[in-house]
CSV table of C-alpha atoms in Angstrom, one decimal:
chain,number,residue,atom,x,y,z
A,1,MET,CA,0.0,0.0,0.0
A,2,ALA,CA,1.2,3.5,-0.7
A,3,ASP,CA,3.0,5.3,2.1
A,4,LYS,CA,0.2,7.4,3.7
A,5,SER,CA,2.7,9.8,5.2
A,6,THR,CA,3.0,11.4,1.7
A,7,SER,CA,-0.7,11.5,1.0
A,8,ASN,CA,-1.5,14.7,2.9
A,9,LYS,CA,1.5,16.8,2.1
A,10,GLY,CA,0.3,19.9,0.3
A,11,GLY,CA,-3.5,20.1,0.3
A,12,ASP,CA,-3.6,21.2,-3.4
A,13,TRP,CA,-1.4,18.5,-4.7
A,14,LEU,CA,-3.2,18.2,-8.0
A,15,LYS,CA,-3.0,22.0,-8.6
A,16,GLN,CA,0.7,21.9,-7.7
A,17,LEU,CA,1.2,19.0,-10.1
A,18,PHE,CA,-0.5,20.8,-12.9
A,19,ASN,CA,1.2,24.1,-12.4
A,20,GLU,CA,4.6,22.5,-12.4
A,21,MET,CA,3.8,20.8,-15.7
A,22,MET,CA,4.3,17.4,-14.3
A,23,ARG,CA,7.8,18.0,-13.0
A,24,PRO,CA,8.2,15.6,-10.1
A,25,PRO,CA,7.5,17.8,-7.0
A,26,LYS,CA,9.3,17.7,-3.7
A,27,TRP,CA,7.2,14.9,-2.3
A,28,MET,CA,8.5,12.7,-5.1
A,29,LYS,CA,12.1,13.1,-3.9
A,30,ASP,CA,11.7,12.2,-0.3
A,31,GLY,CA,13.5,8.9,-0.6
A,32,LYS,CA,10.5,6.7,0.3
A,33,PRO,CA,10.0,3.4,-1.5
A,34,GLY,CA,8.5,3.8,-4.9
A,35,THR,CA,9.3,7.5,-5.2
A,36,LYS,CA,12.6,7.4,-7.0
A,37,LYS,CA,12.8,9.5,-10.1
A,38,PRO,CA,12.6,7.2,-13.1
A,39,THR,CA,15.5,7.3,-15.5
A,40,GLY,CA,15.4,6.4,-19.2
A,41,ASP,CA,13.1,3.7,-20.4
A,42,GLY,CA,12.3,1.9,-17.1
A,43,LYS,CA,15.7,1.5,-15.6
A,44,LYS,CA,16.6,-1.0,-12.9
A,45,ALA,CA,17.0,1.6,-10.2
A,46,GLU,CA,13.3,2.4,-10.3
A,47,ALA,CA,12.1,-1.1,-9.5
A,48,ASP,CA,12.2,-2.5,-6.0
A,49,VAL,CA,11.5,-6.0,-7.1
A,50,SER,CA,13.6,-9.1,-7.9
A,51,PRO,CA,15.7,-8.7,-11.0
A,52,LYS,CA,14.6,-12.2,-11.9
A,53,PRO,CA,10.8,-12.2,-12.0
A,54,LYS,CA,9.1,-15.4,-11.3
A,55,LYS,CA,7.6,-17.4,-14.2
A,56,ARG,CA,4.3,-15.9,-15.3
A,57,GLN,CA,1.5,-18.2,-14.6
A,58,PRO,CA,-2.1,-18.2,-15.8
A,59,PRO,CA,-4.7,-17.5,-13.1
A,60,ALA,CA,-6.4,-20.5,-11.6
A,61,TRP,CA,-9.7,-19.1,-12.8
A,62,TRP,CA,-9.0,-17.2,-16.0
A,63,SER,CA,-10.7,-13.9,-16.3
A,64,TRP,CA,-9.6,-10.6,-17.7
A,65,SER,CA,-11.8,-8.9,-15.1
A,66,GLN,CA,-10.8,-10.9,-12.0
A,67,SER,CA,-8.3,-8.2,-11.0
A,68,ASP,CA,-11.2,-5.7,-10.8
A,69,GLY,CA,-13.1,-7.7,-8.1
A,70,VAL,CA,-15.8,-8.6,-10.5
A,71,PRO,CA,-17.0,-12.0,-11.7
A,72,LYS,CA,-15.6,-13.9,-14.6
A,73,SER,CA,-16.5,-12.2,-17.8
A,74,ARG,CA,-18.5,-13.8,-20.5
A,75,GLN,CA,-18.8,-11.9,-23.7
A,76,ARG,CA,-21.9,-10.4,-25.1
A,77,ASN,CA,-22.1,-8.4,-28.3
A,78,ARG,CA,-22.3,-4.9,-27.0
A,79,GLU,CA,-21.2,-3.1,-30.2
A,80,ARG,CA,-22.9,0.3,-30.9
A,81,PRO,CA,-23.8,1.3,-34.4
A,82,ILE,CA,-21.2,4.1,-34.5
A,83,ARG,CA,-19.2,5.6,-37.3
A,84,SER,CA,-15.9,4.2,-38.1
A,85,ARG,CA,-12.8,6.4,-38.3
A,86,GLN,CA,-12.1,7.5,-41.8
A,87,VAL,CA,-9.2,5.7,-43.4
A,88,LYS,CA,-7.4,5.7,-46.6
A,89,LYS,CA,-9.0,3.5,-49.3
A,90,ASN,CA,-6.8,0.7,-50.5
A,91,ASN,CA,-8.0,-1.2,-53.6
A,92,SER,CA,-4.7,-2.6,-54.6
A,93,PRO,CA,-3.9,-6.3,-54.2
A,94,VAL,CA,-2.9,-7.5,-50.8
A,95,LYS,CA,0.8,-6.9,-50.4
A,96,LYS,CA,3.2,-8.9,-48.4
A,97,GLU,CA,3.5,-7.4,-44.9
A,98,ARG,CA,6.8,-5.9,-43.9
A,99,THR,CA,8.6,-7.9,-41.2
A,100,SER,CA,8.9,-5.9,-37.9
A,101,LYS,CA,12.4,-5.1,-36.8
A,102,SER,CA,11.6,-6.5,-33.4
A,103,GLN,CA,9.9,-9.6,-34.8
A,104,GLY,CA,12.8,-11.7,-36.0
A,105,ARG,CA,14.0,-14.9,-34.3
A,106,LEU,CA,14.2,-15.1,-30.6
A,107,SER,CA,17.3,-15.3,-28.5
A,108,GLN,CA,19.0,-18.7,-28.2
A,109,SER,CA,18.1,-18.7,-24.5
A,110,ASP,CA,14.4,-18.7,-25.4
A,111,LEU,CA,14.6,-21.7,-27.7
A,112,GLY,CA,12.8,-24.8,-26.6
A,113,SER,CA,14.7,-28.0,-26.5
A,114,ALA,CA,13.3,-31.2,-27.9
A,115,LEU,CA,11.1,-33.2,-25.6
A,116,PRO,CA,10.1,-36.9,-25.8
A,117,GLY,CA,6.8,-37.5,-27.5
A,118,SER,CA,5.7,-37.6,-31.1
A,119,ALA,CA,4.3,-34.8,-33.2
A,120,SER,CA,0.9,-36.5,-33.2
A,121,ASP,CA,0.8,-36.3,-29.4
A,122,LEU,CA,1.5,-32.6,-29.5
A,123,HIS,CA,-1.1,-32.1,-32.2
A,124,ALA,CA,-3.6,-34.0,-30.0
A,125,GLN,CA,-2.8,-31.6,-27.1
A,126,ILE,CA,-3.4,-28.6,-29.4
A,127,ARG,CA,-6.8,-30.1,-30.5
A,128,ARG,CA,-7.9,-30.6,-26.9
A,129,HIS,CA,-7.5,-26.9,-26.4
A,130,GLY,CA,-9.7,-26.1,-29.4
A,131,PHE,CA,-6.9,-25.2,-31.8
A,132,ASN,CA,-6.4,-26.6,-35.2
A,133,PRO,CA,-2.8,-27.9,-35.4
A,134,THR,CA,-2.8,-27.1,-39.2
A,135,VAL,CA,-2.1,-23.5,-38.2
A,136,LEU,CA,1.5,-24.6,-37.3
A,137,LYS,CA,2.2,-25.1,-41.0
A,138,SER,CA,1.2,-21.5,-41.8
A,139,TYR,CA,3.9,-20.3,-39.5
A,140,LYS,CA,6.4,-23.1,-40.3
A,141,ILE,CA,6.9,-23.8,-36.6
A,142,THR,CA,7.5,-27.1,-34.9
A,143,PRO,CA,6.4,-27.2,-31.3
A,144,THR,CA,8.3,-29.3,-28.7
A,145,LYS,CA,5.9,-28.4,-25.9
A,146,VAL,CA,2.4,-27.0,-25.5
A,147,GLU,CA,1.2,-25.1,-22.5
A,148,PRO,CA,-2.2,-23.5,-22.1
A,149,PHE,CA,-2.2,-19.9,-20.7
A,150,GLY,CA,-5.8,-18.8,-20.4
A,151,PRO,CA,-7.0,-18.0,-24.0
A,152,VAL,CA,-3.6,-18.6,-25.6
A,153,LEU,CA,-1.2,-21.5,-26.0
A,154,ARG,CA,2.5,-21.1,-25.2
A,155,LEU,CA,4.5,-23.1,-27.7
A,156,ARG,CA,8.1,-24.1,-27.3
A,157,THR,CA,9.1,-24.1,-31.0
A,158,ASN,CA,12.0,-24.1,-33.4
A,159,GLN,CA,11.4,-20.3,-33.5
A,160,GLY,CA,11.6,-19.9,-29.7
A,161,LEU,CA,8.7,-19.2,-27.3
A,162,VAL,CA,5.5,-18.4,-29.2
A,163,SER,CA,2.1,-17.3,-28.1
A,164,LEU,CA,-0.7,-18.7,-30.3
A,165,LYS,CA,-4.2,-17.4,-30.1
A,166,LYS,CA,-7.5,-18.2,-31.8
A,167,CYS,CA,-9.4,-15.0,-31.8
A,168,ASP,CA,-12.9,-13.6,-32.7
A,169,LEU,CA,-11.3,-10.9,-34.8
A,170,ARG,CA,-11.6,-10.6,-38.6
A,171,SER,CA,-8.4,-10.9,-40.6
A,172,ALA,CA,-8.7,-7.2,-41.5
A,173,HIS,CA,-8.8,-6.3,-37.8
A,174,VAL,CA,-5.6,-8.3,-37.1
A,175,ALA,CA,-4.0,-6.6,-40.0
A,176,PHE,CA,-5.0,-3.2,-38.5
A,177,LEU,CA,-3.3,-4.2,-35.2
A,178,HIS,CA,-0.2,-5.3,-37.0
A,179,GLN,CA,0.0,-1.9,-38.8
A,180,ALA,CA,-0.5,-0.1,-35.5
A,181,LEU,CA,2.4,-1.9,-33.9
A,182,GLN,CA,4.6,-1.2,-36.9
A,183,HIS,CA,3.7,2.5,-36.6
A,184,VAL,CA,4.6,2.7,-32.9
A,185,GLU,CA,7.8,0.8,-33.6
A,186,LYS,CA,8.8,3.4,-36.1
A,187,GLN,CA,8.3,6.0,-33.3
A,188,LYS,CA,10.8,4.0,-31.2
A,189,PHE,CA,8.2,2.3,-29.0
A,190,THR,CA,9.1,-1.4,-28.8
A,191,ARG,CA,7.6,-2.6,-25.5
A,192,PHE,CA,5.1,-5.0,-27.0
A,193,ALA,CA,4.9,-8.5,-28.3
A,194,PRO,CA,5.3,-8.3,-32.1
A,195,PHE,CA,3.3,-10.4,-34.5
A,196,LEU,CA,4.9,-13.3,-36.2
A,197,LEU,CA,4.2,-13.5,-39.9
A,198,THR,CA,3.0,-16.6,-41.8
A,199,SER,CA,4.9,-18.0,-44.8
A,200,LYS,CA,2.6,-15.7,-46.9
A,201,GLY,CA,3.8,-12.6,-45.0
A,202,LEU,CA,0.5,-12.1,-43.2
A,203,PRO,CA,0.1,-11.4,-39.4
A,204,TYR,CA,-2.8,-13.9,-39.2
A,205,ALA,CA,-3.8,-17.4,-40.5
A,206,GLN,CA,-7.3,-18.6,-41.3
A,207,ILE,CA,-7.9,-22.2,-40.7
A,208,GLY,CA,-11.3,-23.9,-41.0
A,209,GLY,CA,-13.1,-20.5,-40.7
A,210,ASP,CA,-11.2,-19.5,-37.6
A,211,THR,CA,-8.6,-16.7,-37.3
A,212,TYR,CA,-5.3,-17.2,-35.6
A,213,TYR,CA,-2.4,-15.0,-34.8
A,214,ALA,CA,1.0,-15.7,-33.2
A,215,THR,CA,3.3,-13.3,-31.3
A,216,ARG,CA,6.5,-13.6,-29.6
A,217,TRP,CA,6.1,-14.8,-26.0
A,218,LEU,CA,7.4,-12.1,-23.5
A,219,ARG,CA,9.1,-13.5,-20.5
A,220,GLY,CA,8.2,-11.9,-17.2
A,221,GLN,CA,5.3,-11.7,-14.7
A,222,GLU,CA,2.0,-9.7,-14.7
A,223,VAL,CA,2.4,-6.2,-13.3
A,224,ASP,CA,1.7,-5.9,-9.6
A,225,PHE,CA,-0.2,-2.7,-9.0
A,226,ARG,CA,0.6,-2.9,-5.3
A,227,SER,CA,4.2,-2.1,-6.2
A,228,MET,CA,4.6,1.7,-6.7
A,229,PRO,CA,7.7,1.3,-8.9
A,230,GLN,CA,5.9,-1.1,-11.2
A,231,LEU,CA,2.9,1.2,-11.3
A,232,ALA,CA,5.3,4.0,-12.3
A,233,LEU,CA,6.7,1.8,-15.1
A,234,ALA,CA,3.3,0.8,-16.3
A,235,THR,CA,2.0,4.3,-16.4
A,236,ARG,CA,5.1,5.6,-18.3
A,237,THR,CA,4.8,2.7,-20.8
A,238,LEU,CA,1.1,3.6,-21.4
A,239,ALA,CA,2.0,7.3,-21.9
A,240,ASP,CA,4.8,6.3,-24.3
A,241,PHE,CA,2.4,4.1,-26.2
A,242,HIS,CA,-0.2,6.8,-26.5
A,243,LYS,CA,2.4,9.3,-27.7
A,244,ALA,CA,3.9,7.0,-30.2
A,245,SER,CA,0.5,6.0,-31.7
A,246,ARG,CA,-0.5,9.5,-32.8
A,247,GLY,CA,-0.3,10.0,-36.5
A,248,PHE,CA,-1.2,6.4,-37.3
A,249,ASP,CA,-3.3,6.4,-40.4
A,250,PRO,CA,-4.3,2.8,-41.2
A,251,SER,CA,-4.8,1.6,-44.8
A,252,GLY,CA,-7.9,-0.6,-44.9
A,253,TYR,CA,-10.1,-1.5,-41.9
A,254,ALA,CA,-10.1,0.4,-38.6
A,255,PRO,CA,-12.4,-0.4,-35.7
A,256,PRO,CA,-14.9,2.3,-34.6
A,257,SER,CA,-13.4,5.0,-32.5
A,258,ILE,CA,-14.8,5.5,-29.0
A,259,PHE,CA,-15.1,9.3,-28.6
A,260,ASP,CA,-18.8,8.8,-27.9
A,261,MET,CA,-18.1,8.3,-24.2
A,262,VAL,CA,-21.2,10.1,-23.0
A,263,ASP,CA,-23.5,7.8,-25.0
A,264,ARG,CA,-21.7,4.7,-23.8
A,265,PHE,CA,-21.8,5.6,-20.1
A,266,ASN,CA,-25.4,6.8,-20.4
A,267,ASP,CA,-26.3,3.3,-21.8
A,268,ARG,CA,-24.7,1.8,-18.7
A,269,ARG,CA,-26.6,4.1,-16.4
A,270,ASP,CA,-29.8,3.0,-18.1
A,271,GLU,CA,-28.8,-0.6,-17.6
A,272,LEU,CA,-28.6,0.0,-13.9
A,273,VAL,CA,-32.1,1.3,-14.0
A,274,GLU,CA,-33.3,-1.7,-15.9
A,275,TRP,CA,-31.7,-4.2,-13.5
A,276,LYS,CA,-33.3,-2.3,-10.6
A,277,ARG,CA,-36.7,-2.7,-12.3
A,278,ARG,CA,-36.1,-6.5,-12.8
A,279,ALA,CA,-35.0,-7.0,-9.2
A,280,SER,CA,-37.9,-5.0,-7.7
A,281,ILE,CA,-40.7,-6.9,-9.5
A,282,LYS,CA,-39.6,-10.3,-8.3
A,283,SER,CA,-42.0,-11.8,-5.9
A,284,ARG,CA,-39.2,-13.6,-4.0
A,285,PRO,CA,-36.0,-11.5,-4.4
A,286,ASP,CA,-32.8,-13.4,-3.4
A,287,ASP,CA,-29.9,-12.0,-1.4
A,288,ILE,CA,-28.2,-10.7,-4.5
A,289,ASP,CA,-31.4,-8.8,-5.6
A,290,LYS,CA,-31.7,-7.3,-2.1
A,291,ILE,CA,-28.1,-6.0,-2.0
A,292,PHE,CA,-28.5,-4.6,-5.5
A,293,LEU,CA,-31.7,-2.8,-4.6
A,294,LYS,CA,-30.1,-1.5,-1.4
A,295,HIS,CA,-27.5,0.4,-3.4
A,296,ALA,CA,-29.0,0.9,-6.9
A,297,ASP,CA,-30.3,4.4,-6.3
A,298,HIS,CA,-26.9,5.5,-4.9
A,299,TYR,CA,-25.0,4.2,-7.9
A,300,ILE,CA,-27.5,5.5,-10.4
A,301,ALA,CA,-26.9,9.0,-8.8
A,302,GLU,CA,-23.1,8.4,-9.0
A,303,SER,CA,-23.6,7.7,-12.7
A,304,ASP,CA,-25.5,10.9,-13.2
A,305,THR,CA,-22.7,12.8,-11.5
A,306,ALA,CA,-20.1,11.2,-13.8
A,307,LEU,CA,-22.2,12.0,-16.9
A,308,LYS,CA,-22.5,15.6,-15.7
A,309,ALA,CA,-18.7,15.9,-15.6
A,310,LEU,CA,-18.4,14.3,-19.1
A,311,ARG,CA,-20.9,16.7,-20.6
A,312,ARG,CA,-19.1,19.9,-19.6
A,313,PRO,CA,-18.4,22.2,-22.6
A,314,GLN,CA,-14.6,22.1,-22.0
A,315,VAL,CA,-14.8,18.3,-22.2
A,316,ARG,CA,-16.8,18.3,-25.4
A,317,SER,CA,-14.3,20.8,-27.0
A,318,HIS,CA,-11.3,18.7,-26.0
A,319,LEU,CA,-12.8,15.5,-27.4
A,320,LEU,CA,-13.5,17.2,-30.7
A,321,PHE,CA,-10.0,18.5,-30.8
A,322,GLU,CA,-8.4,15.2,-29.9
A,323,GLU,CA,-10.4,13.4,-32.5
A,324,ASP,CA,-8.5,15.2,-35.2
A,325,ASP,CA,-5.3,13.4,-34.2
A,326,PRO,CA,-6.3,10.6,-31.9
A,327,PRO,CA,-4.1,8.2,-30.0
A,328,LEU,CA,-4.6,4.5,-30.1
A,329,LEU,CA,-5.9,3.0,-26.9
A,330,HIS,CA,-5.2,-0.5,-25.5
A,331,LEU,CA,-8.6,-0.8,-23.7
A,332,ASP,CA,-7.8,-4.0,-21.8
A,333,LEU,CA,-5.2,-2.9,-19.2
A,334,THR,CA,-5.4,-5.8,-16.8
A,335,PRO,CA,-2.3,-6.9,-15.0
A,336,TYR,CA,-2.2,-10.0,-17.3
A,337,ASN,CA,-1.8,-7.7,-20.3
A,338,MET,CA,1.0,-5.6,-18.8
A,339,ILE,CA,4.2,-7.7,-18.4
A,340,TYR,CA,7.0,-6.8,-16.0
A,341,THR,CA,10.0,-8.1,-17.8
A,342,PRO,CA,13.4,-9.4,-16.4
A,343,ASN,CA,15.1,-6.2,-17.7
A,344,ASN,CA,12.8,-4.1,-15.5
A,345,GLN,CA,10.5,-2.8,-18.1
A,346,VAL,CA,6.7,-3.0,-18.6
A,347,ALA,CA,5.5,-4.3,-21.9
A,348,LEU,CA,2.0,-4.5,-23.4
A,349,ILE,CA,0.4,-7.5,-24.9
A,350,ASP,CA,-3.0,-8.5,-26.3
A,351,PHE,CA,-4.2,-5.5,-28.3
A,352,ASP,CA,-7.4,-7.1,-29.5
A,353,PHE,CA,-9.6,-4.3,-28.2
A,354,ALA,CA,-7.4,-1.5,-29.4
A,355,ALA,CA,-9.1,1.5,-31.0
A,356,PHE,CA,-8.8,5.2,-31.4
A,357,GLY,CA,-10.1,7.3,-28.5
A,358,PRO,CA,-9.3,9.7,-25.7
A,359,ARG,CA,-6.2,8.6,-23.8
A,360,THR,CA,-7.8,9.4,-20.5
A,361,LEU,CA,-10.0,6.3,-20.9
A,362,ASP,CA,-6.9,4.0,-20.7
A,363,LEU,CA,-5.4,6.1,-17.9
A,364,ALA,CA,-8.6,6.0,-15.9
A,365,HIS,CA,-8.8,2.2,-16.2
A,366,LEU,CA,-5.2,1.8,-15.0
A,367,MET,CA,-5.7,4.3,-12.1
A,368,ARG,CA,-8.9,2.6,-11.0
A,369,ARG,CA,-7.3,-0.8,-10.8
A,370,ALA,CA,-4.3,0.6,-8.8
A,371,LEU,CA,-6.5,2.6,-6.5
A,372,GLN,CA,-8.6,-0.4,-5.7
A,373,ARG,CA,-5.5,-2.3,-4.6
A,374,HIS,CA,-4.4,0.6,-2.3
A,375,GLU,CA,-7.8,1.4,-0.7
A,376,TRP,CA,-8.2,4.5,-2.8
A,377,ASP,CA,-5.2,6.3,-1.4
A,378,GLU,CA,-4.7,9.6,-3.2
A,379,ALA,CA,-0.9,9.1,-3.2
A,380,VAL,CA,-1.4,6.3,-5.7
A,381,ALA,CA,-3.3,8.7,-8.1
A,382,ARG,CA,-0.6,11.3,-7.6
A,383,HIS,CA,2.1,8.7,-8.4
A,384,ALA,CA,0.3,7.6,-11.6
A,385,LEU,CA,-0.4,11.2,-12.8
A,386,VAL,CA,3.1,12.4,-12.2
A,387,ASN,CA,4.6,9.5,-14.1
A,388,TYR,CA,2.2,9.8,-17.0
A,389,GLY,CA,2.7,13.6,-17.1
A,390,ALA,CA,6.4,13.2,-17.2
A,391,ILE,CA,6.0,11.8,-20.7
A,392,SER,CA,2.9,13.8,-21.8
A,393,PRO,CA,1.2,16.3,-19.5
A,394,LEU,CA,-2.6,16.3,-19.2
A,395,THR,CA,-4.8,19.3,-20.0
A,396,PRO,CA,-7.3,20.7,-17.5
A,397,ALA,CA,-10.1,19.2,-19.6
A,398,GLU,CA,-8.5,15.8,-19.4
A,399,TYR,CA,-8.5,16.1,-15.6
A,400,MET,CA,-12.2,16.7,-15.8
A,401,ILE,CA,-12.6,13.6,-18.0
A,402,LEU,CA,-10.6,11.5,-15.5
A,403,SER,CA,-12.9,12.8,-12.7
A,404,GLY,CA,-16.0,11.6,-14.6
A,405,LEU,CA,-14.5,8.3,-15.6
A,406,LEU,CA,-13.4,7.5,-12.0
A,407,ARG,CA,-16.7,8.6,-10.6
A,408,PHE,CA,-18.7,6.2,-12.7
A,409,PRO,CA,-19.4,3.0,-10.5
A,410,HIS,CA,-17.7,0.6,-12.8
A,411,ARG,CA,-17.4,-2.3,-10.4
A,412,PHE,CA,-21.0,-2.2,-9.3
A,413,TRP,CA,-22.2,-1.9,-13.0
A,414,ARG,CA,-19.9,-4.7,-14.1
A,415,ILE,CA,-21.1,-7.1,-11.5
A,416,GLY,CA,-24.7,-6.2,-12.3
A,417,TYR,CA,-24.0,-6.8,-16.0
A,418,GLN,CA,-22.6,-10.3,-15.3
A,419,HIS,CA,-25.5,-11.2,-12.9
A,420,TYR,CA,-28.6,-9.8,-14.7
A,421,ASP,CA,-27.5,-10.0,-18.3
A,422,ILE,CA,-25.2,-13.0,-18.4
A,423,ASP,CA,-25.4,-15.6,-15.6
A,424,HIS,CA,-27.3,-15.7,-12.3
A,425,ASP,CA,-24.4,-17.0,-10.2
A,426,PRO,CA,-24.9,-17.0,-6.4
A,427,ASN,CA,-21.2,-16.2,-6.0
A,428,HIS,CA,-21.9,-12.7,-7.3
A,429,LEU,CA,-23.1,-11.8,-3.8
A,430,GLY,CA,-19.5,-11.7,-2.6
A,431,TYR,CA,-18.6,-9.3,-5.4
A,432,PHE,CA,-21.4,-7.0,-4.5
A,433,GLN,CA,-20.3,-7.1,-0.8
A,434,LEU,CA,-16.8,-6.1,-2.0
A,435,ALA,CA,-18.1,-3.1,-3.8
A,436,GLU,CA,-20.2,-2.2,-0.8
A,437,ALA,CA,-17.2,-2.4,1.5
A,438,GLU,CA,-14.9,-0.1,-0.7
A,439,GLU,CA,-17.5,2.6,-1.3
A,440,PRO,CA,-16.7,4.9,1.6
A,441,GLN,CA,-13.0,5.0,0.7
A,442,ARG,CA,-13.9,5.5,-3.0
A,443,LEU,CA,-16.2,8.4,-2.2
A,444,ARG,CA,-13.6,10.1,0.0
A,445,PHE,CA,-11.0,9.9,-2.7
A,446,LEU,CA,-13.4,11.2,-5.4
A,447,ASP,CA,-14.7,14.1,-3.4
A,448,ASP,CA,-11.1,15.3,-2.7
A,449,PHE,CA,-10.0,14.7,-6.3
A,450,GLU,CA,-12.9,16.8,-7.6
A,451,LYS,CA,-12.0,19.6,-5.2
A,452,GLN,CA,-8.5,19.6,-6.6
A,453,ILE,CA,-9.8,19.7,-10.2
A,454,ALA,CA,-12.1,22.6,-9.3
A,455,ARG,CA,-9.0,24.6,-8.1
A,456,ILE,CA,-7.2,23.8,-11.4
A,457,ARG,CA,-10.3,25.1,-13.3
A,458,ARG,CA,-10.0,28.4,-11.5
A,459,THR,CA,-6.4,29.0,-12.4
C-alpha cells in the first residue's frame, strides 16, 4: 500500500502538479520506497523487485476482469452502431507485410529443447484446447511443448517461445493491429509482443473458418499494481504508447473510435435502472437482488454525477480537438496484459480491443485498478499522474474527464451486468459485498479529487 505519510503533504497536490507541468515535485524526492525518479526507459533503479521475476502463470480461474473484483466475464455483443474512423482506401492487391524489426527470431536462451513425444501427441494436445494444429504449417513452426495460458497456447518451438491465439477478430482487424504496432515501432516504442508472420507474409492465419495469430512470448510476470515502482513503469509505458501511436493512419479497416463516451456511459446508467426494475418486480428476491436494490439508487446517482462531468463544454471541446489526431488505446489494461520483464520494463500484450479514442480512458482504467489495490489512497493517483505527465502532461479538460470516468461506478455496474444479463451466479453476492465495503473510501477519494480539479479550473 502506498505510504500514507505522503498522501496529505500539500493540500492542493493536483494543482501543484498541474502548475509544475508534471515535473516531479518535492514529495516525489523524499526517498520513500517507490518515489525514485525514473531514468530512461524503465531502468533497474526504479524497481524494488527481484531482477529475476518469477515465471508468469495463468490465473487459476481465467478472467480478464478478475483483477477488478468482478465475476468472470462472458462476452456479449455490445457493439454500438457508430461511425468508423475515416481511413485511406486501398483497392490494390494484398501486399506482403513488412517484417517488424523486433519480430525476427528469438534469442537462443528462449529456444525450446526437444522433448520426448511424437508430433501426433502434441497435435492432439493442441486439438484438446480447441486449436487446429494445421495452423502450425502456416507459421512453419514445430512445437516441442504445448502449455495453455488462459486464452492462448504457449509453444516451445524451433522459433523460440511463441504465443498462439485463436481470436474472434476478422483478418482485416488483425492486419490493423499489426499496422498499428509497426507504426509505434517506427516511433521507437518497442515494449510490446510483435506479431509473427506466416509464410505468406501475413500477421494472421485462417484455418477452418477461424482466425489465428501468433506473437513472440514475452518472459516476465504480470504487473503488480501494489508495487509503486511497477505502477510508475506501467504508467510511463502507457504514456509512451499513446504518444507513439499518434499519427497512425491505417490503410484498410479500422475499428470504430470511442469518442462517444457520454452515450456509452449513459447506456450503462440506463442498464442499472433496468436491472433495478427487474429485481424490484420479483415476488421472491434473493440476497443478490436485495443488496443490488439496497445500493442501486446511490450508484445511479453516481452515474449521473459522472455524466455531468463528461458533458461539460470544456470536455466536449477537448474531445472534438483530440479526434483530429487521436491516440490508439489499449482498452484492456489488466495486470495480465502488462508484463514486468526481467530487464525491468513493462511491456503491453493483447491489443485485441485497441481502438482510437481519448487517452484518459486508458489512464482512468489503469488508475482505478491501482486505487482499488491501495484502498483509494490519493498518493497512488498522484504517483500515476506524475509518471504519466512526465511523458505527456494532461490538460485541465483531461483532468475533468478523469474525474467523470473514475466517478462512474464501474465495479457495481460490471457485477450487475454479469449477474442480470449473463449468468445468475450465487457467488456474485460476494462481489457486491466487496463493492459495498470499498464505497466509503472510493467516495472520500473522489470528493477530494474533484475539489483539486475545481481549483485547477479556477487557475
